[in-house]
Short mmCIF file of C-alpha atoms in Angstrom, two decimals:
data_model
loop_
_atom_site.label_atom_id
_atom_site.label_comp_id
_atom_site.label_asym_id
_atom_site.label_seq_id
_atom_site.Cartn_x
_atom_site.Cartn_y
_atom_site.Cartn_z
CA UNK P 1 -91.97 -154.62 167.30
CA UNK P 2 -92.65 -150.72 166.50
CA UNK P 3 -94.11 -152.49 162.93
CA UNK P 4 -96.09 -155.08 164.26
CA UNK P 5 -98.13 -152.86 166.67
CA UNK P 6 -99.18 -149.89 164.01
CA UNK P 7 -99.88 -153.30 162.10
CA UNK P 8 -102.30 -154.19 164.43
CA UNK P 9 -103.46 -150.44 164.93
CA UNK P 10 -104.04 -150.01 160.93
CA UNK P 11 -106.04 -152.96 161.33
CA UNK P 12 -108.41 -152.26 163.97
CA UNK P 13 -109.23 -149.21 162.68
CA UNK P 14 -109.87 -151.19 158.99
CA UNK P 15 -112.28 -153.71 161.36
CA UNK P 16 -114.17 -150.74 162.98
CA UNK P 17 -114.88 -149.27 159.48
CA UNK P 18 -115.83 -152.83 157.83
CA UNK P 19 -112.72 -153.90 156.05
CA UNK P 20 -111.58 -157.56 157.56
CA UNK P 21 -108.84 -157.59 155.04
CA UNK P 22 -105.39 -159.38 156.30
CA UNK P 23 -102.10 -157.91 156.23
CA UNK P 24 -101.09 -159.45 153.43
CA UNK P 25 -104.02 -158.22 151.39
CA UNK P 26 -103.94 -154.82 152.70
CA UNK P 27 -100.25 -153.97 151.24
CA UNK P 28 -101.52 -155.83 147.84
CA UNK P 29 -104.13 -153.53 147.29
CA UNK P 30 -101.95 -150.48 148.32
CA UNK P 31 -99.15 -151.73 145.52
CA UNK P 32 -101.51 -151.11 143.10
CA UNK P 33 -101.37 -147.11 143.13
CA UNK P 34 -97.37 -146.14 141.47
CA UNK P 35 -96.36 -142.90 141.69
CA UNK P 36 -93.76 -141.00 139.45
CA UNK P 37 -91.25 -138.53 140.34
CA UNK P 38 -89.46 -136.52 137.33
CA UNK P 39 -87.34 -133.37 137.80
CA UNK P 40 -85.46 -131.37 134.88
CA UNK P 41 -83.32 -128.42 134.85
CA UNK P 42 -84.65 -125.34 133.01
CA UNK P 43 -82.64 -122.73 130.71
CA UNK P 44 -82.67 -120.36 133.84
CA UNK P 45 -80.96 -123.47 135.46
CA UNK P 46 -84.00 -123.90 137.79
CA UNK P 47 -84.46 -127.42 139.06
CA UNK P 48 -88.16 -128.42 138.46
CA UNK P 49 -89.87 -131.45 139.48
CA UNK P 50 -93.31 -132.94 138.65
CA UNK P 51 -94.94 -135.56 140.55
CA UNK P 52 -97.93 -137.99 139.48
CA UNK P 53 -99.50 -140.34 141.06
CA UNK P 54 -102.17 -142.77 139.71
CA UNK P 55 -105.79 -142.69 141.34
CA UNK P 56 -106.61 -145.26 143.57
CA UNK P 57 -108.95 -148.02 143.44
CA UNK P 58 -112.14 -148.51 144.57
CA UNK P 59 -110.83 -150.54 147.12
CA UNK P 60 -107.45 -148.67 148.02
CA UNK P 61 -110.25 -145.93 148.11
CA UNK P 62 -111.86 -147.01 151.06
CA UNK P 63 -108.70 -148.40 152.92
CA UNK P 64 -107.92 -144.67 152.74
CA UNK P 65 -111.01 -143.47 154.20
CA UNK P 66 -111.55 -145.92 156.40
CA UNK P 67 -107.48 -144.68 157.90
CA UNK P 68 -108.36 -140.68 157.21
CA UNK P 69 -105.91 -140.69 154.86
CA UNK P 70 -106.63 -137.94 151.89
CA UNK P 71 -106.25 -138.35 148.67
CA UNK P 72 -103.40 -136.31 147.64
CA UNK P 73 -103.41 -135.61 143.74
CA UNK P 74 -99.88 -134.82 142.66
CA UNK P 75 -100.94 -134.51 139.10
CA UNK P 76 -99.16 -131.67 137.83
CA UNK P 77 -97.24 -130.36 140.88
CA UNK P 78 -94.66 -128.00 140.50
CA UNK P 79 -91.89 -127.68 142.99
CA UNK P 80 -89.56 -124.53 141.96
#
């Protein structure tokens, strides 16, 4: 039930901003960004991790704006 009504939330606030988009659609065009998580151990024997993520598309774009989501670029993070 808890799914169903931020379902419906997410997509009232896609309607308000223009995007009539079903549910079904929605999580199709958020599949299409991947996002890759690699870690290796150093010669100090320091865990480090690097995260990427690709950019999303024109349309994933606006789903995100239209939610306030920001884009968060992981390209090149380092977590120590």
């Amino acid at each position: 039930m808890f799914v169903k009504r931020n379902e419906k939330r997410v997509s009232q606030q896609l309607k308000q901003s223009g995007i009539n988009d079903d549910w079904k659609e929605i999580k199709r065009k958020a599949s299409t960004q991947k996002s890759i998580l690699t870690a290796a151990q150093n010669t100090y024997n320091t865990i480090i991790q690097i995260k990427r993520c690709t950019e999303p598309t024109e349309h994933l774009g606006k789903i995100h704006e239209a939610l306030k989501i920001k884009n968060q670029n992981h390209s090149g993070k380092l977590n120590l």
